[in-house]
Coordinates of C-alpha atoms and ligand atoms in Angstrom, one line a residue:
X1103 CA 122.8 113.2 108.2
X1104 CA 123.1 116.7 107.0
X1105 CA 124.2 119.5 109.4
X1106 CA 121.4 121.1 111.3
X1107 CA 119.4 118.0 110.5
X1108 CA 115.5 118.4 111.7
X1109 CA 115.2 114.7 111.1
X1110 CA 118.1 114.2 113.6
X1111 CA 115.9 116.1 116.0
X1112 CA 113.1 113.9 115.4
X1113 CA 115.3 110.8 116.1
X1114 CA 116.7 112.3 119.2
X1115 CA 113.3 112.7 120.5
X1116 CA 112.5 109.1 119.6
X1117 CA 115.5 107.4 121.1
X1118 CA 114.8 109.4 124.4
X1119 CA 111.1 107.8 124.4
X1120 CA 112.6 104.7 123.5
X1121 CA 115.1 104.6 126.4
X1122 CA 112.4 105.4 128.9
X1123 CA 110.0 102.6 127.5
X1124 CA 113.0 100.2 127.1
X1125 CA 111.8 99.8 123.6
X1126 CA 113.2 96.3 121.8
X1127 CA 116.0 97.8 119.5
X1128 CA 114.4 96.0 116.6
X1129 CA 111.3 97.9 116.8
X1130 CA 113.2 101.1 117.3
X1131 CA 115.2 100.3 114.1
X1132 CA 112.0 100.2 112.2
X1133 CA 110.6 103.3 113.6
X1134 CA 113.6 105.1 112.9
X1135 CA 113.2 104.8 109.2
X1136 CA 110.3 106.3 107.1
X1137 CA 108.6 103.4 105.3
X1138 CA 108.6 105.4 101.8
X1139 CA 110.3 108.8 100.5
X1140 CA 109.2 109.8 97.2
X1141 CA 111.1 112.9 95.5
X1142 CA 109.5 114.6 92.3
X1143 CA 110.5 117.1 89.9
X1144 CA 107.6 119.5 88.7
X1145 CA 108.0 121.4 85.5
X1146 CA 105.7 124.2 85.4
X1147 CA 104.9 126.6 82.6
X1148 CA 105.3 129.9 84.1
X1149 CA 102.9 132.9 83.1
X1150 CA 105.7 134.4 81.0
X1151 CA 106.0 131.2 79.1
X1152 CA 109.3 130.0 80.9
X1153 CA 109.3 126.4 82.4
X1154 CA 110.4 126.3 85.9
X1155 CA 111.4 123.0 87.4
X1156 CA 110.1 122.7 91.2
X1157 CA 111.4 119.7 93.7
X1158 CA 108.5 118.2 95.7
X1159 CA 108.7 115.2 98.2
X1160 CA 106.0 113.1 99.8
X1161 CA 107.2 111.0 102.6
X1162 CA 105.5 108.0 104.6
X1163 CA 106.9 107.4 108.0
X1164 CA 104.5 104.9 109.1
X1165 CA 101.6 103.2 108.3
X1166 CA 101.3 100.8 111.3
X1167 CA 98.3 102.2 112.9
X1168 CA 96.3 103.1 109.6
X1169 CA 96.6 105.1 106.5
X1170 CA 99.5 107.8 106.5
X1171 CA 98.1 111.4 107.3
X1172 CA 99.7 114.7 107.0
X1173 CA 100.1 118.0 105.3
X1174 CA 101.7 119.7 102.5
X1175 CA 103.7 122.7 102.7
X1176 CA 105.0 125.3 100.3
X1177 CA 108.2 127.0 101.6
X1178 CA 111.4 128.0 100.2
X1179 CA 113.3 126.0 103.0
X1180 CA 111.5 122.5 102.3
X1181 CA 114.0 119.6 102.1
X1182 CA 113.7 115.8 102.2
X1183 CA 115.4 115.8 105.5
X1184 CA 112.7 118.3 107.1
X1185 CA 109.7 116.4 105.2
X1186 CA 111.0 113.2 106.8
X1187 CA 111.1 114.6 110.3
X1188 CA 107.5 116.3 109.8
X1189 CA 106.3 112.9 108.4
X1190 CA 107.9 111.3 111.8
X1191 CA 105.9 113.7 113.9
X1192 CA 102.7 113.0 112.4
X1193 CA 103.1 109.3 113.2
X1194 CA 103.3 110.2 117.0
X1195 CA 100.8 112.9 116.7
X1196 CA 98.0 110.5 115.4
X1197 CA 99.4 108.0 118.0
X1198 CA 99.1 110.4 121.0
X1199 CA 95.5 111.3 120.5
X1200 CA 94.6 108.0 119.3
X1201 CA 93.3 108.3 115.6
X1202 CA 93.8 105.4 113.4
X1203 CA 96.3 106.8 111.1
X1204 CA 100.2 106.6 110.5
X1205 CA 102.4 109.8 109.7
X1206 CA 103.2 111.4 106.4
X1207 CA 104.1 114.5 104.9
X1208 CA 104.7 116.3 101.7
X1209 CA 106.2 119.5 100.8
X1210 CA 107.5 121.4 97.5
X1211 CA 110.5 123.8 97.8
X1212 CA 109.1 127.2 96.5
X1213 CA 108.5 130.5 97.6
X1214 CA 104.8 130.8 97.0
X1215 CA 104.7 134.4 97.5
X1216 CA 106.6 134.7 94.2
X1217 CA 104.1 133.0 92.0
X1218 CA 100.8 134.1 90.6
X1219 CA 97.7 132.1 91.6
X1220 CA 97.6 130.3 88.3
X1221 CA 101.3 129.1 88.5
X1222 CA 100.4 127.8 92.0
X1223 CA 97.4 126.0 90.7
X1224 CA 99.4 124.5 87.7
X1225 CA 102.3 123.4 90.2
X1226 CA 99.9 121.7 92.7
X1227 CA 98.1 119.9 90.0
X1228 CA 101.3 118.7 88.7
X1229 CA 102.4 117.7 92.2
X1230 CA 99.5 115.7 92.7
X1231 CA 99.8 113.9 89.7
X1232 CA 103.5 113.2 90.4
X1233 CA 102.6 111.8 94.0
X1234 CA 99.1 110.0 92.8
X1235 CA 100.8 106.5 92.9
X1236 CA 101.2 106.6 96.4
X1237 CA 98.5 108.6 98.0
X1238 CA 94.8 107.4 98.3
X1239 CA 91.8 107.6 100.8
X1240 CA 93.3 104.3 102.5
X1241 CA 96.8 104.9 102.0
X1242 CA 98.1 108.5 102.3
X1243 CA 95.8 111.6 103.0
X1244 CA 97.0 114.9 102.5
X1245 CA 96.1 118.2 104.1
X1246 CA 97.1 121.7 104.3
X1247 CA 100.2 123.0 106.2
X1248 CA 102.5 126.0 105.9
X1249 CA 101.2 128.3 102.9
X1250 CA 98.6 125.9 101.8
X1251 CA 94.8 126.1 102.3
X1252 CA 91.4 124.7 101.5
X1253 CA 91.9 126.2 98.1
X1254 CA 95.0 123.9 97.5
X1255 CA 93.1 120.9 98.6
X1256 CA 90.3 121.7 96.4
X1257 CA 92.7 121.3 93.6
X1258 CA 94.2 118.2 94.7
X1259 CA 90.9 116.7 95.2
X1260 CA 89.9 117.8 91.7
X1261 CA 92.9 116.6 90.0
X1262 CA 92.6 113.0 91.4
X1263 CA 88.9 113.2 90.7
X1264 CA 89.7 114.0 87.0
X1265 CA 92.2 111.4 86.7
X1266 CA 90.0 108.9 88.2
X1267 CA 86.8 109.7 86.4
X1268 CA 84.9 110.1 89.6
X1269 CA 84.8 112.4 92.6
X1270 CA 87.0 111.3 95.2
X1271 CA 86.1 113.3 98.3
X1272 CA 88.2 111.5 100.9
X1273 CA 91.6 111.9 99.3
X1274 CA 92.3 115.0 100.9
X1275 CA 91.2 116.8 104.2
X1276 CA 90.9 120.5 104.8
X1277 CA 88.8 121.1 101.9
X1278 CA 86.4 123.9 101.9
X1279 CA 83.0 123.0 103.2
X1280 CA 81.3 123.2 99.6
X1281 CA 83.5 120.4 98.5
X1282 CA 82.6 118.1 101.7
X1283 CA 85.1 119.6 104.0
X1284 CA 84.3 119.7 107.7
X1285 CA 83.0 122.7 109.7
X1286 CA 85.3 123.7 112.1
X1287 CA 88.3 122.1 110.4
X1288 CA 90.0 125.6 109.5
X1289 CA 90.2 126.5 113.2
X1290 CA 90.9 123.2 114.8
X1291 CA 94.7 123.4 115.2
X1292 CA 94.4 126.8 116.8
X1293 CA 91.4 125.3 119.1
X1294 CA 93.6 122.5 119.8
X1295 CA 96.2 124.9 121.1
X1296 CA 93.7 126.9 123.1
X1297 CA 92.3 123.6 124.8
X1298 CA 95.8 122.3 125.6
X1299 CA 96.9 125.9 127.1
X1300 CA 93.6 126.0 129.3
X1301 CA 94.3 122.5 130.3
X1302 CA 97.7 123.4 131.3
X1303 CA 96.5 126.8 133.1
X1304 CA 94.1 124.5 135.1
X1305 CA 97.0 121.9 136.2
X1306 CA 99.1 124.8 137.5
X1307 CA 96.2 126.6 139.3
X1308 CA 96.5 129.9 136.9
X1309 CA 93.6 132.1 135.8
X1310 CA 93.4 132.6 132.1
X1311 CA 92.0 136.1 132.6
X1312 CA 95.3 137.0 134.4
X1313 CA 97.6 135.1 131.7
X1314 CA 99.5 137.1 129.3
X1315 CA 100.6 135.4 125.8
X1316 CA 102.9 136.0 123.1
X1317 CA 102.3 134.1 119.8
X1318 CA 105.0 133.9 116.9
X1319 CA 103.3 133.4 113.7
X1320 CA 99.8 134.8 112.4
X1321 CA 99.2 132.1 109.9
X1322 CA 96.1 129.7 110.4
X1323 CA 97.6 128.3 113.5
X1324 CA 98.9 131.4 115.1
X1325 CA 95.9 133.7 114.4
X1326 CA 93.2 131.3 115.5
X1327 CA 95.1 130.4 118.6
X1328 CA 95.6 134.0 119.6
X1329 CA 91.9 134.7 118.9
X1330 CA 90.5 131.8 120.9
X1331 CA 93.1 132.4 124.0
X1332 CA 91.8 135.9 123.8
X1333 CA 88.2 134.9 123.9
X1334 CA 89.2 133.0 127.2
X1335 CA 90.3 136.0 128.8
X1336 CA 94.0 135.8 128.1
X1337 CA 95.8 139.0 127.1
X1338 CA 97.7 138.6 123.8
X1339 CA 100.5 140.9 124.3
X1340 CA 102.4 140.2 120.8
X1341 CA 102.0 138.5 117.6
X1342 CA 104.2 138.2 114.7
X1343 CA 104.6 137.2 111.1
X1344 CA 107.4 137.6 108.5
X1345 CA 106.5 141.4 108.5
X1346 CA 107.7 141.6 112.1
X1347 CA 106.3 141.5 115.5
X1348 CA 103.4 143.8 117.1
X1349 CA 103.3 144.4 120.5
X1350 CA 101.1 146.1 123.0
X1351 CA 101.5 145.5 126.6
X1352 CA 97.7 146.3 127.2
X1353 CA 96.8 143.7 124.7
X1354 CA 96.4 143.6 121.0
X1355 CA 93.0 143.9 118.8
X1356 CA 93.2 140.4 117.5
X1357 CA 89.8 140.3 115.7
X1358 CA 90.9 143.4 113.9
X1359 CA 94.2 142.2 113.1
X1360 CA 92.6 139.0 111.5
X1361 CA 90.2 141.0 109.5
X1362 CA 93.1 143.3 108.3
X1363 CA 95.1 140.0 106.8
X1364 CA 91.9 138.7 105.0
X1365 CA 92.5 141.6 102.5
X1366 CA 96.5 142.6 103.0
X1367 CA 99.1 141.5 100.6
X1368 CA 100.0 138.0 101.1
X1369 CA 97.5 138.0 104.3
X1370 CA 100.5 139.8 106.3
X1371 CA 100.1 142.3 109.1
X1372 CA 102.7 144.5 107.3
X1373 CA 100.9 148.2 107.5
X1374 CA 98.6 147.3 110.3
X1375 CA 98.3 149.9 113.1
X1376 CA 96.3 150.8 116.1
X1377 CA 96.8 152.8 119.2
X1378 CA 99.5 151.5 121.6
X1379 CA 101.0 149.1 119.2
X1380 CA 104.7 149.5 118.6
X1381 CA 106.9 147.1 116.4
X1382 CA 109.6 144.7 118.0
X1383 CA 111.7 142.0 116.6
X1384 CA 111.0 138.4 116.4
X1385 CA 113.6 137.8 118.9
X1386 CA 112.1 140.3 121.4
X1387 CA 109.0 138.4 120.9
X1388 CA 110.4 135.2 122.1
X1389 CA 111.9 136.6 125.2
X1390 CA 109.0 138.8 126.1
X1391 CA 107.9 138.8 129.7
X1392 CA 104.9 136.9 129.4
X1393 CA 103.0 134.0 131.0
X1394 CA 102.6 131.7 127.8
X1395 CA 104.5 131.6 124.7
X1396 CA 103.0 130.0 121.5
X1397 CA 105.7 129.3 118.8
X1398 CA 103.4 128.8 115.7
X1399 CA 105.8 129.3 112.8
X1400 CA 108.4 127.0 111.8
X1401 CA 110.9 124.6 113.3
X1402 CA 113.9 125.6 115.5
X1403 CA 112.9 128.9 116.7
X1404 CA 113.8 128.2 120.4
X1405 CA 117.6 127.1 120.2
X1406 CA 120.4 127.2 122.6
X1407 CA 120.9 130.6 121.5
X1408 CA 117.9 131.8 123.0
X1409 CA 116.4 129.3 125.4
X1410 CA 118.1 131.0 128.5
X1411 CA 116.1 134.2 127.7
X1412 CA 113.0 132.8 127.5
X1413 CA 110.7 134.0 130.6
X1414 CA 107.4 132.5 129.8
X1415 CA 106.7 129.7 132.3
X1416 CA 104.8 127.7 129.4
X1417 CA 105.7 127.1 125.9
X1418 CA 103.0 125.6 123.9
X1419 CA 104.0 124.2 120.6
X1420 CA 101.8 125.3 117.6
X1421 CA 104.2 124.7 115.0
X1422 CA 106.0 121.5 114.6
X1423 CA 109.5 121.1 116.0
X1424 CA 110.0 124.7 117.2
X1425 CA 112.1 123.7 119.9
X1426 CA 115.4 122.0 119.6
X1427 CA 116.3 119.3 122.3
X1428 CA 119.1 121.2 123.5
X1429 CA 117.0 124.4 124.0
X1430 CA 114.3 122.4 125.7
X1431 CA 116.7 120.8 128.4
X1432 CA 117.4 124.2 129.2
X1433 CA 113.8 125.4 129.5
X1434 CA 113.0 122.1 131.5
X1435 CA 115.8 122.8 133.7
X1436 CA 114.5 126.1 134.6
X1437 CA 111.1 124.5 135.6
X1438 CA 109.3 125.7 132.6
X1439 CA 106.5 123.4 130.9
X1440 CA 106.6 122.8 127.4
X1441 CA 103.4 121.1 125.8
X1442 CA 104.8 119.4 122.6
X1443 CA 103.9 119.8 118.9
X1444 CA 102.6 116.4 118.7
X1445 CA 99.8 117.2 121.4
X1446 CA 99.5 121.2 121.3
X1447 CA 98.8 121.3 117.6
X1448 CA 97.1 117.9 117.2
X1449 CA 93.6 119.5 117.0
X1450 CA 94.0 120.0 113.2
X1451 CA 94.8 116.3 112.5
X1452 CA 92.0 115.3 114.7
X1453 CA 89.4 117.4 112.8
X1454 CA 91.0 116.2 109.5
X1455 CA 90.1 112.6 111.0
X1456 CA 86.4 113.8 111.7
X1457 CA 86.4 115.2 108.0
X1458 CA 87.6 111.9 106.7
X1459 CA 84.9 110.0 108.5
X1460 CA 82.2 112.4 107.5
X1461 CA 83.5 112.1 103.9
X1462 CA 83.3 108.5 103.8
X1463 CA 79.9 108.4 105.2
X1464 CA 78.7 111.2 103.4
X1465 CA 77.0 112.3 106.4
X1466 CA 78.1 115.5 108.1
X1467 CA 78.2 116.9 111.6
X1468 CA 77.3 120.4 112.8
X1469 CA 80.1 122.6 113.9
X1470 CA 79.0 122.1 117.4
X1471 CA 79.4 118.3 117.4
X1472 CA 82.9 118.8 115.5
X1473 CA 84.1 121.2 118.3
X1474 CA 82.6 119.0 121.2
X1475 CA 84.6 115.9 119.8
X1476 CA 87.6 117.8 119.3
X1477 CA 87.3 119.2 123.0
X1478 CA 87.1 115.7 124.2
X1479 CA 90.1 114.3 122.5
X1480 CA 92.4 116.9 123.1
X1481 CA 91.4 117.0 126.8
X1482 CA 91.8 113.2 127.3
X1483 CA 94.9 113.4 125.6
X1484 CA 96.3 116.1 127.6
X1485 CA 95.1 114.3 130.8
X1486 CA 96.9 110.9 129.7
X1487 CA 100.0 112.7 129.1
X1488 CA 99.9 114.8 132.0
X1489 CA 99.4 112.1 134.5
X1490 CA 102.0 109.7 133.0
X1491 CA 104.3 113.0 133.1
X1492 CA 103.6 113.4 137.0
X1493 CA 103.8 109.5 137.6
X1494 CA 107.1 108.8 135.7
X1495 CA 108.5 112.3 136.7
X1496 CA 109.2 113.2 133.1
X1497 CA 108.6 116.5 130.9
X1498 CA 105.5 116.4 128.9
X1499 CA 107.2 115.6 125.6
X1500 CA 108.6 112.3 126.8
X1501 CA 105.4 111.7 128.4
X1502 CA 103.7 112.5 125.0
X1503 CA 106.1 110.3 123.1
X1504 CA 105.9 107.4 125.5
X1505 CA 102.3 107.1 125.0
X1506 CA 102.8 107.7 121.1
X1507 CA 105.8 105.3 120.5
X1508 CA 104.4 102.6 122.8
X1509 CA 101.1 102.4 120.7
X1510 CA 103.0 102.4 117.3
X1511 CA 105.3 99.8 118.6
X1512 CA 102.6 97.5 119.7
X1513 CA 101.0 98.0 116.2
X1514 CA 104.2 97.0 114.6
X1515 CA 104.6 93.9 116.6
X1516 CA 101.1 92.8 116.4
X1517 CA 101.4 92.9 112.5
X1518 CA 104.7 91.5 112.7
X1519 CA 107.3 92.0 110.0
X1520 CA 106.5 91.2 106.3
X1521 CA 107.1 88.5 104.9
Ligands
LIG1911 N1 99.5 119.9 108.9 C1 98.8 119.9 109.9 C2 99.8 119.0 110.9 O1 100.9 119.2 111.0 C3 97.4 118.9 109.7 C4 97.5 117.4 109.2 C5 96.5 116.8 108.7 O2 95.4 117.4 109.0 O3 96.7 115.9 108.2 O4 99.3 118.5 111.7

């Protein structure tokens, strides 16, 4: 496996849970291999007439419990190894919240800030056609992820619909509401982060109104997490994006910052100013003296380099894979609580599931219904993980993984290995 492999990190987490579950080695071998990995070349005519060729992937880790499900990301650091890891995490994520999906993920190696909207649209349509042989409403359902949005999903849905000759609503989730998307989907991942944080604070007998928070990342997940936690009374002391970290020990005006990003260049906080705000580095944000740290950016942000210096007693993983296993051991040893990605950021895929159900039935729910059902799923899943962690004297990741891996393993066993 390549050096610094993210998939190796996913396997390490799987092996740890497998050991605790005394999982049959045969089943472990099955779960250690993604079912299908597709790599595609994407020639795109750029606005200047030149042709660029981008590389994309779609990986299906497991379909044991249902269709593969997971987002598509556009980022310059996307690799097949990363997409394999992300698809594996999707399998556990869907299993821990008990929605009837397996795991998949896609990505294109591209810095979308360097492309025009028209170039991104052409690239998206080309990618869609390239992965069309393996996606479908009952086989693999994409959704947004880093640097993709409801707009991207609309293009994917339209491309598939044009190719098929009829409108296919349930091919993607995270669509805009006009295209059959679900109310509450955009905020769902951040809302799930909020529910998980509040549940943890309850178990630790802490008052949200006396809780300070730092959020790394101010995209869809980070910004909504910060907003909803501040509405619960938490003080958001710092947030960051690629333009840097913004800090105010008295609390940040999150609503103003979100409003600023709706019109700023590349939706970044660059240039935002308000009384009492100073700029700090991303590393300083991670090491701030706050109660809760929400890493909501990319993988491998908390590593052995900085884990000792993390002061927050709770880390709620809004991103996928932000903490390396070595770093997590340090945090756990110091008595910190890490709410793992597969649980903490599962709100997005849970409402994706609600959207898919609504699309299939062509019967749409109110936002209140969506949020209520999301709360029920998240609170129940948190409770199951917390209870198992207490009973088995395990950290929250091991407990979440034990529940998830056990469910997937049982599905694999019940189906049997074909032929
Ligand atoms: N990309 C999101 C995730 O990592 C959402 C996936 C989905 O809704 O299918 O969980």
